[in-house]
Coordinates of C-alpha atoms in Angstrom, one line a residue:
Chain A
M1088 CA 7.5 -21.2 22.7
N1089 CA 6.6 -17.6 22.1
F1090 CA 3.6 -16.3 20.0
D1091 CA 4.5 -12.6 20.3
L1092 CA 5.6 -10.5 17.4
T1093 CA 8.8 -8.7 18.1
Q1094 CA 8.9 -5.0 18.7
E1095 CA 10.0 -4.5 15.0
H1096 CA 7.2 -6.7 13.7
Q1097 CA 4.6 -4.8 15.8
M1098 CA 6.0 -1.5 14.6
L1099 CA 5.9 -2.7 11.0
K1100 CA 2.4 -4.0 11.4
N1101 CA 1.2 -0.7 12.9
M1102 CA 2.9 1.3 10.2
M1103 CA 1.6 -0.8 7.4
R1104 CA -1.9 -0.7 8.9
D1105 CA -1.9 3.0 8.9
F1106 CA -0.4 3.1 5.4
A1107 CA -3.0 0.6 4.1
N1108 CA -5.9 2.5 5.7
E1109 CA -4.8 5.9 4.6
K1110 CA -3.2 5.3 1.1
V1111 CA -4.3 1.9 -0.2
A1112 CA -8.0 1.4 0.9
P1113 CA -9.4 4.7 -0.4
G1114 CA -9.0 3.9 -4.1
A1115 CA -9.6 0.2 -4.0
I1116 CA -13.2 0.2 -5.3
E1117 CA -12.3 2.6 -8.1
R1118 CA -9.2 0.6 -9.1
D1119 CA -11.3 -2.6 -9.2
K1120 CA -13.7 -0.8 -11.7
T1121 CA -11.1 0.9 -13.9
K1122 CA -8.4 -1.8 -13.6
Q1123 CA -5.9 1.0 -12.9
F1124 CA -2.6 -0.4 -11.7
P1125 CA -1.7 1.1 -8.3
T1126 CA 1.5 2.9 -9.5
E1127 CA 1.4 5.7 -6.9
I1128 CA 1.1 3.3 -4.0
F1129 CA 4.1 1.4 -5.2
K1130 CA 6.1 4.6 -5.5
E1131 CA 5.4 5.2 -1.9
L1132 CA 6.2 1.6 -1.0
S1133 CA 9.6 2.0 -2.8
D1134 CA 10.4 5.2 -0.8
M1135 CA 9.5 3.3 2.4
G1136 CA 12.1 0.6 1.4
M1137 CA 9.4 -2.2 1.1
M1138 CA 10.2 -3.4 -2.4
G1139 CA 13.4 -5.3 -1.4
L1140 CA 12.1 -6.4 2.0
P1141 CA 13.7 -9.8 2.4
F1142 CA 16.8 -9.3 0.3
D1143 CA 20.3 -8.4 1.2
E1144 CA 21.2 -4.8 1.8
D1145 CA 24.1 -5.2 -0.7
Y1146 CA 21.4 -5.2 -3.4
G1147 CA 19.3 -2.4 -1.9
G1148 CA 17.1 -4.7 0.1
A1149 CA 16.2 -4.3 3.8
G1150 CA 17.3 -7.8 5.0
A1151 CA 14.0 -8.3 6.8
D1152 CA 12.5 -11.7 7.6
T1153 CA 9.6 -13.8 6.1
I1154 CA 7.3 -12.9 9.0
S1155 CA 7.8 -9.2 8.1
F1156 CA 6.9 -10.1 4.4
A1157 CA 3.7 -11.9 5.7
I1158 CA 2.8 -8.8 7.7
V1159 CA 3.2 -6.4 4.9
T1160 CA 1.4 -8.7 2.4
E1161 CA -1.5 -9.2 4.8
E1162 CA -2.0 -5.5 5.6
L1163 CA -1.8 -4.5 1.9
S1164 CA -4.3 -7.3 0.9
R1165 CA -6.7 -6.3 3.7
A1166 CA -7.0 -2.9 2.0
C1167 CA -6.7 -4.0 -1.7
A1168 CA -5.9 -7.5 -2.7
S1169 CA -4.7 -6.3 -6.2
T1170 CA -2.0 -4.3 -4.4
G1171 CA -1.3 -7.3 -2.2
I1172 CA -0.8 -9.8 -5.0
T1173 CA 1.3 -7.3 -7.0
Y1174 CA 3.5 -7.0 -3.9
S1175 CA 3.6 -10.7 -3.0
A1176 CA 4.5 -11.7 -6.6
H1177 CA 7.1 -8.9 -6.9
I1178 CA 9.0 -10.3 -3.8
S1179 CA 8.3 -14.0 -3.8
L1180 CA 8.2 -14.8 -7.6
G1181 CA 10.2 -11.9 -9.0
G1182 CA 12.9 -11.3 -6.5
A1183 CA 13.2 -14.6 -4.7
P1184 CA 14.5 -16.8 -7.6
L1185 CA 17.2 -14.2 -8.4
H1186 CA 18.1 -14.0 -4.7
L1187 CA 18.2 -17.8 -4.4
F1188 CA 19.8 -18.9 -7.6
G1189 CA 21.5 -15.8 -9.2
T1190 CA 25.2 -15.3 -9.5
E1191 CA 26.7 -12.3 -7.8
E1192 CA 26.7 -10.4 -11.1
Q1193 CA 23.0 -11.4 -11.9
K1194 CA 21.9 -10.2 -8.4
K1195 CA 23.7 -6.9 -8.8
K1196 CA 22.2 -6.4 -12.3
Y1197 CA 18.7 -7.8 -11.8
L1198 CA 17.9 -8.0 -8.1
T1199 CA 18.9 -4.4 -7.4
P1200 CA 16.3 -2.7 -9.6
I1201 CA 13.7 -5.0 -8.0
C1202 CA 14.8 -3.9 -4.5
T1203 CA 14.7 -0.2 -5.3
G1204 CA 11.3 -0.5 -7.1
E1205 CA 12.7 0.6 -10.4
S1206 CA 11.5 -2.7 -11.9
F1207 CA 8.6 -4.9 -10.7
G1208 CA 9.5 -8.6 -10.2
A1209 CA 7.7 -11.2 -12.3
F1210 CA 8.2 -14.9 -13.1
G1211 CA 7.3 -16.7 -16.3
L1212 CA 6.3 -20.2 -15.6
T1213 CA 2.7 -21.1 -16.5
E1214 CA 1.9 -22.1 -20.1
P1215 CA -1.4 -23.0 -21.8
N1216 CA -0.6 -26.7 -21.1
A1217 CA 1.7 -26.5 -18.1
G1218 CA 1.6 -25.1 -14.6
S1219 CA 2.3 -27.3 -11.6
D1220 CA 2.8 -30.1 -14.2
A1221 CA 6.0 -28.9 -15.7
G1222 CA 6.0 -31.8 -18.1
G1223 CA 3.6 -29.9 -20.3
T1224 CA 6.1 -27.1 -20.8
Q1225 CA 6.5 -26.2 -24.5
T1226 CA 8.6 -23.0 -24.5
T1227 CA 12.0 -23.8 -25.8
A1228 CA 15.4 -22.2 -25.4
K1229 CA 18.1 -23.4 -27.8
L1230 CA 21.7 -22.5 -27.4
E1231 CA 23.1 -21.0 -30.6
G1232 CA 26.7 -19.9 -30.2
D1233 CA 26.7 -17.6 -27.1
E1234 CA 23.0 -17.0 -27.1
W1235 CA 19.8 -18.7 -26.0
V1236 CA 17.1 -18.5 -28.7
I1237 CA 13.7 -18.6 -27.0
N1238 CA 10.4 -19.5 -28.6
G1239 CA 7.0 -20.2 -27.1
S1240 CA 4.4 -18.5 -24.9
K1241 CA 3.4 -18.0 -21.3
V1242 CA 0.0 -17.3 -19.7
Y1243 CA -1.3 -15.6 -16.5
I1244 CA 2.0 -13.9 -15.7
T1245 CA 1.7 -11.3 -12.9
N1246 CA 3.5 -7.9 -13.1
A1247 CA 5.2 -8.5 -16.5
S1248 CA 4.1 -5.2 -18.1
H1249 CA 5.9 -3.4 -15.3
A1250 CA 9.0 -5.5 -15.2
K1251 CA 12.3 -4.6 -16.9
H1252 CA 13.3 -8.3 -16.9
L1253 CA 12.0 -11.6 -15.6
A1254 CA 13.0 -15.2 -15.2
I1255 CA 11.1 -17.7 -17.4
T1256 CA 11.3 -21.5 -17.6
A1257 CA 12.0 -23.2 -20.9
I1258 CA 13.0 -26.6 -22.3
T1259 CA 16.8 -26.5 -22.9
G1260 CA 17.2 -30.1 -23.9
T1261 CA 16.3 -33.7 -23.1
D1262 CA 17.7 -35.9 -20.4
N1263 CA 17.0 -39.6 -20.8
G1264 CA 13.9 -38.8 -22.9
K1265 CA 12.7 -36.3 -20.2
K1266 CA 12.4 -32.7 -20.9
E1267 CA 15.3 -30.7 -19.3
I1268 CA 13.8 -27.4 -18.0
S1269 CA 16.0 -24.4 -17.1
A1270 CA 15.3 -20.9 -15.9
I1271 CA 16.6 -17.9 -18.1
I1272 CA 16.5 -14.2 -17.4
V1273 CA 14.9 -12.3 -20.2
P1274 CA 14.8 -8.5 -20.5
T1275 CA 11.3 -7.4 -21.4
D1276 CA 12.5 -5.1 -24.1
A1277 CA 14.2 -7.9 -26.0
E1278 CA 13.4 -8.1 -29.7
G1279 CA 10.7 -10.6 -30.4
F1280 CA 9.3 -10.5 -26.9
T1281 CA 5.7 -9.3 -26.7
I1282 CA 3.7 -8.8 -23.5
I1283 CA -0.1 -8.8 -23.9
D1284 CA -2.2 -7.2 -21.2
N1285 CA -5.8 -7.8 -22.1
Y1286 CA -7.2 -10.5 -19.8
E1287 CA -10.7 -9.9 -18.5
K1288 CA -10.6 -11.3 -15.0
M1289 CA -13.1 -12.2 -12.3
G1290 CA -11.2 -10.2 -9.6
L1291 CA -7.8 -8.7 -8.7
N1292 CA -8.6 -6.3 -11.5
A1293 CA -6.0 -3.7 -10.6
S1294 CA -3.2 -6.2 -10.7
N1295 CA -1.3 -6.8 -13.9
T1296 CA -1.8 -10.2 -15.5
T1297 CA -0.3 -10.9 -18.9
E1298 CA 0.5 -13.2 -21.7
L1299 CA 4.1 -13.5 -22.9
V1300 CA 5.0 -14.4 -26.5
F1301 CA 8.6 -15.2 -27.5
E1302 CA 9.5 -15.3 -31.2
N1303 CA 13.2 -16.0 -31.7
V1304 CA 14.1 -13.9 -28.6
R1305 CA 17.9 -13.9 -28.2
V1306 CA 19.6 -13.5 -24.8
P1307 CA 23.2 -14.0 -23.8
K1308 CA 24.2 -17.5 -22.6
E1309 CA 25.1 -16.1 -19.1
N1310 CA 21.4 -15.2 -18.6
L1311 CA 20.8 -18.8 -17.4
L1312 CA 19.5 -18.6 -13.9
G1313 CA 20.9 -21.3 -11.6
V1314 CA 21.8 -24.7 -12.9
Q1315 CA 20.9 -25.9 -16.4
G1316 CA 18.2 -28.6 -16.1
N1317 CA 17.3 -27.5 -12.5
G1318 CA 14.6 -25.1 -13.7
F1319 CA 11.8 -27.2 -12.3
K1320 CA 13.4 -27.9 -8.9
Q1321 CA 14.3 -24.2 -8.6
F1322 CA 10.7 -23.2 -9.4
L1323 CA 9.3 -25.6 -6.7
T1324 CA 11.6 -24.0 -4.1
T1325 CA 10.4 -20.5 -5.3
L1326 CA 6.8 -21.5 -5.0
D1327 CA 7.2 -22.8 -1.5
G1328 CA 8.1 -19.2 -0.5
G1329 CA 5.3 -17.8 -2.7
R1330 CA 2.7 -19.9 -0.9
I1331 CA 3.4 -18.0 2.3
G1332 CA 2.6 -14.8 0.4
I1333 CA -0.7 -16.3 -0.9
G1334 CA -1.5 -17.4 2.6
A1335 CA -0.8 -13.9 4.0
M1336 CA -3.0 -12.4 1.2
A1337 CA -5.8 -14.7 2.0
V1338 CA -5.6 -13.8 5.8
G1339 CA -5.7 -10.1 4.8
I1340 CA -8.8 -10.5 2.6
A1341 CA -10.6 -12.7 5.2
Q1342 CA -9.8 -10.1 7.9
A1343 CA -11.2 -7.3 5.8
A1344 CA -14.4 -9.3 5.1
F1345 CA -14.7 -10.1 8.9
D1346 CA -14.2 -6.5 9.9
K1347 CA -16.9 -5.3 7.5
A1348 CA -19.3 -8.0 8.5
L1349 CA -18.8 -7.3 12.2
R1350 CA -19.3 -3.5 11.8
Y1351 CA -22.4 -4.0 9.6
S1352 CA -23.9 -6.5 11.9
K1353 CA -23.8 -4.0 14.8
E1354 CA -25.3 -1.2 12.7
R1355 CA -28.0 -3.2 10.8
K1356 CA -31.3 -3.6 12.7
Q1357 CA -34.0 -6.1 11.8
F1358 CA -36.9 -7.2 13.8
G1359 CA -36.0 -4.6 16.4
K1360 CA -32.5 -5.9 17.1
S1361 CA -29.1 -5.4 15.6
L1362 CA -27.9 -8.4 13.5
S1363 CA -25.1 -9.0 16.0
E1364 CA -27.7 -9.7 18.7
F1365 CA -29.0 -12.7 16.9
Q1366 CA -27.2 -15.9 17.8
I1367 CA -27.1 -17.0 14.2
T1368 CA -25.0 -14.0 13.3
Q1369 CA -22.8 -14.3 16.5
F1370 CA -22.0 -17.9 15.6
K1371 CA -21.2 -16.9 12.0
L1372 CA -18.8 -14.2 13.2
A1373 CA -17.3 -16.5 15.9
D1374 CA -16.5 -19.1 13.1
M1375 CA -15.1 -16.5 10.9
A1376 CA -12.8 -15.1 13.6
L1377 CA -11.7 -18.7 14.5
K1378 CA -10.8 -19.5 11.0
I1379 CA -8.8 -16.3 10.5
E1380 CA -6.9 -16.9 13.7
L1381 CA -6.0 -20.4 12.7
A1382 CA -5.0 -19.3 9.2
R1383 CA -2.8 -16.5 10.4
T1384 CA -1.1 -18.7 13.0
M1385 CA -0.3 -21.2 10.2
V1386 CA 1.0 -18.5 7.9
Y1387 CA 3.3 -17.2 10.7
K1388 CA 4.4 -20.8 11.5
A1389 CA 5.4 -21.5 7.9
A1390 CA 7.2 -18.0 7.8
W1391 CA 8.9 -18.7 11.1
L1392 CA 10.2 -22.1 9.9
K1393 CA 11.5 -20.5 6.8
D1394 CA 13.3 -17.8 8.9
Q1395 CA 14.8 -20.5 11.1
G1396 CA 16.3 -22.1 7.9
R1397 CA 14.2 -25.2 8.5
A1398 CA 12.1 -27.2 6.1
F1399 CA 8.8 -25.4 5.5
G1400 CA 7.3 -26.9 2.3
K1401 CA 4.6 -28.8 4.0
E1402 CA 3.6 -25.9 6.3
A1403 CA 3.7 -23.4 3.3
A1404 CA 1.3 -25.7 1.4
M1405 CA -0.9 -26.1 4.5
C1406 CA -1.1 -22.3 5.1
K1407 CA -1.8 -21.6 1.5
L1408 CA -4.5 -24.2 1.2
Y1409 CA -6.2 -23.4 4.5
A1410 CA -6.0 -19.7 4.3
S1411 CA -7.3 -19.5 0.7
E1412 CA -10.2 -21.8 1.4
I1413 CA -11.3 -19.9 4.6
A1414 CA -10.9 -16.6 2.8
M1415 CA -13.5 -17.8 0.3
E1416 CA -15.7 -19.0 3.2
V1417 CA -15.3 -15.8 5.2
A1418 CA -15.9 -13.6 2.2
D1419 CA -19.0 -15.6 1.4
E1420 CA -20.4 -15.3 4.9
A1421 CA -19.6 -11.6 5.0
I1422 CA -21.7 -11.1 1.9
Q1423 CA -24.5 -13.2 3.5
I1424 CA -24.4 -11.1 6.6
H1425 CA -24.7 -8.0 4.4
G1426 CA -27.7 -9.4 2.6
G1427 CA -28.6 -7.5 -0.6
Y1428 CA -26.1 -4.7 0.3
G1429 CA -23.3 -7.3 0.2
Y1430 CA -24.1 -8.0 -3.5
M1431 CA -23.4 -4.3 -4.3
K1432 CA -19.8 -3.2 -5.1
E1433 CA -20.1 -0.2 -2.8
Y1434 CA -20.0 -2.5 0.2
E1435 CA -16.7 -4.2 -1.0
V1436 CA -17.4 -7.7 0.4
E1437 CA -18.3 -9.0 -3.1
R1438 CA -14.9 -7.8 -4.3
F1439 CA -13.2 -9.7 -1.5
M1440 CA -14.9 -12.9 -2.7
R1441 CA -13.9 -12.3 -6.3
D1442 CA -10.4 -11.5 -5.3
A1443 CA -10.1 -14.5 -2.9
K1444 CA -11.1 -17.0 -5.5
L1445 CA -7.7 -16.7 -7.3
L1446 CA -5.9 -17.7 -4.1
E1447 CA -7.4 -21.2 -4.4
I1448 CA -5.9 -21.4 -7.9
G1449 CA -2.7 -19.4 -8.2
E1450 CA 0.7 -20.8 -7.3
G1451 CA -0.7 -24.3 -7.2
T1452 CA -4.4 -25.1 -6.9
S1453 CA -6.0 -26.4 -3.7
E1454 CA -5.8 -29.8 -5.3
V1455 CA -2.1 -29.4 -5.9
Q1456 CA -1.6 -28.3 -2.3
R1457 CA -3.3 -31.5 -1.1
M1458 CA -0.9 -33.5 -3.4
V1459 CA 2.1 -31.7 -1.8
I1460 CA 0.8 -32.2 1.7
A1461 CA 0.0 -35.9 1.0
R1462 CA 3.6 -36.4 -0.3
H1463 CA 5.0 -34.7 2.9
V1464 CA 2.9 -36.9 5.2
G1465 CA 4.1 -40.1 3.6
C1466 CA 1.6 -41.0 0.9
Chain B
M482 CA 22.1 21.9 15.2
N483 CA 21.0 20.4 18.5
I484 CA 17.4 19.5 18.2
Y485 CA 15.0 18.0 20.9
V486 CA 11.5 16.8 20.4
L487 CA 9.0 16.5 23.3
V488 CA 6.8 13.4 22.7
K489 CA 3.8 12.1 24.6
R490 CA 2.4 8.6 24.5
T491 CA -1.4 8.9 24.3
F492 CA -4.2 6.5 23.8
D493 CA -5.7 6.4 20.3
T494 CA -8.9 8.5 20.5
E495 CA -10.1 6.8 17.3
E496 CA -10.3 3.6 19.2
K497 CA -12.9 2.8 21.8
I498 CA -12.2 4.3 25.2
V499 CA -13.5 2.8 28.4
V500 CA -13.6 4.8 31.7
S501 CA -14.0 2.8 34.9
G502 CA -13.4 3.9 38.5
G503 CA -12.4 7.4 37.4
H504 CA -9.6 6.1 35.2
I505 CA -9.3 5.4 31.5
Q506 CA -8.9 1.6 31.1
E507 CA -5.5 0.9 29.6
D508 CA -6.2 -2.7 28.9
G509 CA -7.2 -3.1 25.3
A510 CA -6.6 0.6 24.5
E511 CA -4.3 1.4 21.6
F512 CA -1.4 3.7 22.2
I513 CA 0.2 6.0 19.8
I514 CA 2.5 9.0 19.5
N515 CA 0.4 12.1 20.1
P516 CA -0.5 13.1 16.5
Y517 CA 0.7 16.7 17.0
D518 CA 4.0 15.4 18.3
E519 CA 4.4 13.5 15.0
Y520 CA 4.4 16.9 13.2
A521 CA 7.1 18.0 15.6
I522 CA 9.2 14.9 14.9
E523 CA 8.8 15.2 11.2
E524 CA 9.8 18.9 11.3
A525 CA 12.8 18.1 13.5
I526 CA 14.0 15.5 11.0
Q527 CA 13.6 17.9 8.1
V528 CA 15.5 20.7 9.9
R529 CA 18.3 18.2 10.7
D530 CA 18.5 17.0 7.1
A531 CA 18.7 20.6 5.9
H532 CA 21.0 22.1 8.5
G533 CA 22.8 19.0 10.0
G534 CA 22.9 18.1 13.7
E535 CA 21.1 15.6 15.8
V536 CA 17.5 14.9 16.8
T537 CA 16.8 13.6 20.2
V538 CA 13.2 12.6 21.2
I539 CA 12.2 12.7 24.9
T540 CA 9.3 11.3 26.6
M541 CA 8.1 10.7 30.2
G542 CA 6.2 7.7 31.3
D543 CA 6.7 4.0 32.0
E544 CA 8.6 1.4 30.0
E545 CA 5.7 1.0 27.6
A546 CA 6.6 4.4 26.2
E547 CA 9.7 2.9 24.7
K548 CA 7.5 1.7 21.8
Q549 CA 6.6 5.3 20.8
L550 CA 10.3 6.3 21.1
R551 CA 11.3 3.5 18.9
T552 CA 8.7 4.6 16.3
A553 CA 10.2 8.1 16.4
L554 CA 13.7 6.6 15.9
A555 CA 12.3 4.5 13.0
M556 CA 11.0 7.7 11.4
G557 CA 14.6 9.1 11.6
A558 CA 15.3 10.6 15.0
D559 CA 18.9 9.9 16.2
K560 CA 18.5 9.4 19.9
A561 CA 15.8 8.8 22.5
V562 CA 15.5 9.5 26.1
L563 CA 12.8 8.0 28.4
I564 CA 12.4 9.7 31.7
N565 CA 10.7 7.0 33.8
T566 CA 8.0 8.5 36.0
E567 CA 6.3 5.1 36.7
D568 CA 6.7 5.6 40.5
V569 CA 5.4 9.1 40.6
E570 CA 1.8 9.1 41.6
D571 CA 0.4 12.4 40.3
L572 CA 1.8 14.3 37.4
D573 CA 0.3 17.3 35.7
Q574 CA 1.5 20.0 33.3
F575 CA 3.5 21.7 36.0
S576 CA 5.3 18.4 36.9
A577 CA 6.0 17.5 33.2
A578 CA 7.4 20.9 32.4
H579 CA 9.5 20.9 35.5
I580 CA 11.0 17.5 34.8
L581 CA 11.6 18.1 31.1
A582 CA 13.2 21.5 31.8
E583 CA 15.5 19.9 34.4
Y584 CA 16.7 17.5 31.8
L585 CA 17.1 20.1 29.1
K586 CA 18.7 22.9 31.1
D587 CA 22.3 21.9 30.4
K588 CA 21.7 20.4 26.9
E589 CA 22.3 23.7 25.0
A590 CA 19.4 22.9 22.7
D591 CA 19.1 25.1 19.6
L592 CA 15.6 24.1 18.8
I593 CA 13.0 22.3 20.8
L594 CA 9.8 21.1 19.2
A595 CA 6.6 19.8 20.8
G596 CA 3.1 19.2 19.7
N597 CA 0.7 22.1 20.1
V598 CA -1.5 20.0 22.3
A599 CA -1.8 16.4 23.4
I600 CA -5.1 14.7 22.3
D601 CA -5.6 13.3 25.8
G602 CA -5.0 16.0 28.4
G603 CA -5.3 18.8 25.8
S604 CA -3.8 21.5 28.0
G605 CA -1.3 22.8 25.5
Q606 CA 0.8 24.0 28.4
V607 CA 3.9 21.8 28.6
G608 CA 5.8 23.3 25.6
P609 CA 5.4 26.9 26.6
R610 CA 6.1 26.1 30.3
V611 CA 9.4 24.4 29.4
A612 CA 10.5 27.4 27.4
E613 CA 9.7 29.7 30.3
L614 CA 11.7 27.5 32.7
L615 CA 14.6 27.4 30.2
G616 CA 14.3 31.2 29.6
I617 CA 14.1 30.8 25.8
N618 CA 11.7 32.2 23.2
Y619 CA 8.8 30.2 22.2
V620 CA 6.1 30.2 19.5
T621 CA 3.0 28.0 19.6
T622 CA 0.8 26.4 16.9
I623 CA 3.3 27.0 14.1
T624 CA 2.5 25.9 10.5
N625 CA 5.8 26.9 8.8
L626 CA 9.4 27.1 10.0
E627 CA 12.4 28.5 8.1
I628 CA 15.8 28.8 9.7
N629 CA 18.5 31.1 8.4
G630 CA 21.6 31.2 10.6
D631 CA 20.1 31.9 14.0
T632 CA 17.1 33.8 12.6
V633 CA 13.9 31.9 12.4
A634 CA 10.9 32.9 10.2
I635 CA 7.7 31.4 11.4
K636 CA 4.1 31.2 10.3
R637 CA 1.6 30.4 13.0
D638 CA -2.0 29.6 13.1
V639 CA -4.1 32.1 15.0
E640 CA -7.7 30.9 15.1
G641 CA -7.7 30.2 11.3
D642 CA -5.6 33.2 10.3
T643 CA -1.9 33.2 9.7
E644 CA 0.5 35.3 11.7
E645 CA 4.1 35.7 10.4
L646 CA 6.9 36.5 12.8
E647 CA 10.6 36.4 13.1
T648 CA 12.6 35.3 16.1
K649 CA 16.0 33.9 17.1
L650 CA 17.4 30.6 18.2
P651 CA 17.4 29.0 20.8
L652 CA 13.8 28.5 20.4
L653 CA 10.9 26.3 21.4
V654 CA 8.0 25.8 19.0
T655 CA 4.8 23.8 19.1
A656 CA 3.5 22.2 16.0
Q657 CA 0.0 22.7 14.5
Q658 CA -1.6 20.5 11.9
G659 CA -0.5 21.6 8.5
L660 CA 3.1 22.1 9.4
N661 CA 4.1 19.1 7.4
E662 CA 3.0 15.5 6.5
P663 CA 4.7 13.1 8.9
R664 CA 6.4 10.3 7.0
Y665 CA 5.7 6.7 7.5
P666 CA 8.8 5.0 9.1
S667 CA 10.7 3.2 6.4
L668 CA 11.5 -0.5 6.6
P669 CA 15.2 0.1 7.0
G670 CA 14.3 2.8 9.6
I671 CA 12.4 0.2 11.6
M672 CA 15.2 -2.3 11.3
K673 CA 17.7 0.3 12.5
A674 CA 15.6 1.8 15.3
K675 CA 16.5 -1.0 17.8
K676 CA 20.2 -0.2 17.4
K677 CA 19.8 3.5 18.1
P678 CA 20.6 4.7 21.5
L679 CA 17.7 4.9 24.0
E680 CA 18.6 6.3 27.4
E681 CA 16.4 5.6 30.4
L682 CA 16.6 8.0 33.3
E683 CA 15.0 8.0 36.7
L684 CA 14.0 11.3 38.5
D685 CA 17.0 10.6 40.8
D686 CA 19.3 10.9 37.8
L687 CA 18.0 14.4 37.2
D688 CA 18.4 15.3 41.0
I689 CA 14.7 15.8 41.2
D690 CA 12.8 15.2 44.4
E691 CA 9.4 13.7 43.9
D692 CA 7.8 16.2 46.2
D693 CA 9.1 19.1 44.1
V694 CA 7.2 18.0 41.0
E695 CA 4.0 17.0 42.8
A696 CA 1.0 18.0 40.7
K697 CA -0.5 21.4 41.4
T698 CA -3.8 20.4 40.0
E699 CA -6.3 17.7 41.1
T700 CA -8.4 15.7 38.7
V701 CA -11.8 15.5 40.3
E702 CA -13.6 13.4 37.8
I703 CA -13.1 11.7 34.4
Y704 CA -16.1 10.9 32.3
L705 CA -17.0 10.3 28.6
P706 CA -19.1 12.8 26.7
P707 CA -22.8 12.0 26.8
K708 CA -23.8 9.5 24.2
K709 CA -25.3 11.1 21.1
E710 CA -29.0 10.6 21.1
A711 CA -31.0 10.0 17.9
G712 CA -32.1 13.3 16.3
K713 CA -35.7 14.5 16.3
V714 CA -37.5 15.4 13.1
L715 CA -40.3 17.8 13.6
Q716 CA -43.5 17.3 11.6
G717 CA -46.6 19.1 10.7
D718 CA -47.4 22.7 9.8
L719 CA -44.4 25.0 9.4
Q720 CA -45.9 27.4 12.0
D721 CA -46.4 24.5 14.5
Q722 CA -42.9 23.2 13.8
V723 CA -41.3 26.6 14.6
K724 CA -43.4 26.8 17.8
E725 CA -42.3 23.3 18.9
L726 CA -38.7 24.0 18.0
V727 CA -38.7 27.2 20.2
G728 CA -40.4 25.3 23.0
L729 CA -37.8 22.5 22.8
L730 CA -34.9 24.9 22.7
R731 CA -36.2 26.5 25.9
T732 CA -37.4 23.5 27.9
E733 CA -35.3 20.6 26.7
A734 CA -32.0 22.0 25.3
K735 CA -32.2 25.0 27.7
V736 CA -30.2 27.2 25.3
I737 CA -32.7 30.1 25.3

């Protein structure tokens, strides 16, 4: 048993902390207001070799492990959760399915530009009537000669405006009356493919969230990703990894909220004492620190299991569920400790709460995480 | 080109520093590469990339300093040397310069870079002393470096003004803020850093007798600067305020 980060992990954490403090944090309030995508930050992350973090060097990746991914995602999210989710989705939803299920040729063609940062990674799964319940999927892909013809729409798709291509799920047939779902790689400049970027969101304003519309979009037959009919199974595997990213994001936001609350409680004086001298504040901060510590430990454990090549589905769901819920609680308490100031955008804690809320919803709601965990523990 | 960078591990002065029993408490302190040395490392990497050769980073200290060397390797340095001085009780600028010069004397360095000053001790002496001992040219607080053959054009910071001068290799320079913007180590850089050579030497390996490098100075006391008190806002008639201010400057601040 060893709870220490390796020297590389520690170095990566220090470096990402400096980078996040110096380059990511300064514009976070402004980007939340203007909804400006953090393009410059991602140029630098590309130069630093971060965009292909866990993928093979053959495709321009860095071959690093999942713990490294969690460290980078946490540090970015601590400074700006919009940057954090863009990064997490890029790696775990955009790159990972290509890495896991792509042929050699597909990886060369589609994973490489993701690793170099030339294209952002995205994944088209959710539909107006389908998310974790794949049965509601309505998008279809029909094989006509050597081409898939795709029709339908997707909602809430992260990063698609900045992607050159993305994998989507579609019905490719029926199997014993059940919908057969497959994953297909679609270039974003394909004819008939429209990407709409006009959601008005509660938080994560600087991240790109889009609607996809497919009208007779034709892609070559060989764009099938993985096995025909395995689209749903593949997507479940993809989401297991994605949940570690969401967990790491949540830990980052919670840590940021805690840091602000601690600093403020030492500065703010009421009734002749600093807030941190009141036991009520001390107990709040102690609980916040405790929850963050537990959440981070769970994120690292899920990441570690994945790196060992062991089953990690249960732990990934646990870390995602716990971390996202405590991120909301910690952000809420951070606002409370700030009082009226906390309600003001300038003090940032209100943004942490708006950003954190998505983590209880995206990549499987808290309710779906409980379903997953229940299944794993034998229900 | 054979390039060496002198690096010091220092505590992060942006973090809280605790002094107890005349020593800075190392427990809980954050340690970093001296920020001025980061400019030196960055410049060394840029010079190597432009002119070829090899960058070796050197530090003195205990095994903990390996972390700072690995960070320099992750930034792009090729090799690292740790001169272990854990067992030496008292070291000062004289000792450091002597030890480093002993190591460097037969290395045929073309260019040696160091930080202009370390943010802990702050003497700014080690670089120039090493150059003196090696008998090579040195220029301190440089803000620009251009190498053409063995001719080196330098801009240096002189109390806010810029001095331009020309000199020859071999040369030692110390880096001032503004020389460059140190890069963040890349992820592949971090992954490769562990595989790069890091040599650990004892003073014995350099044929140095501990007594010969004994500190020439003695630290009498270490203390934190006085805590900043809340300011005083003078009130009342302007005439009275001026009188009060003069009085305070004389009796309290004792500056007049």
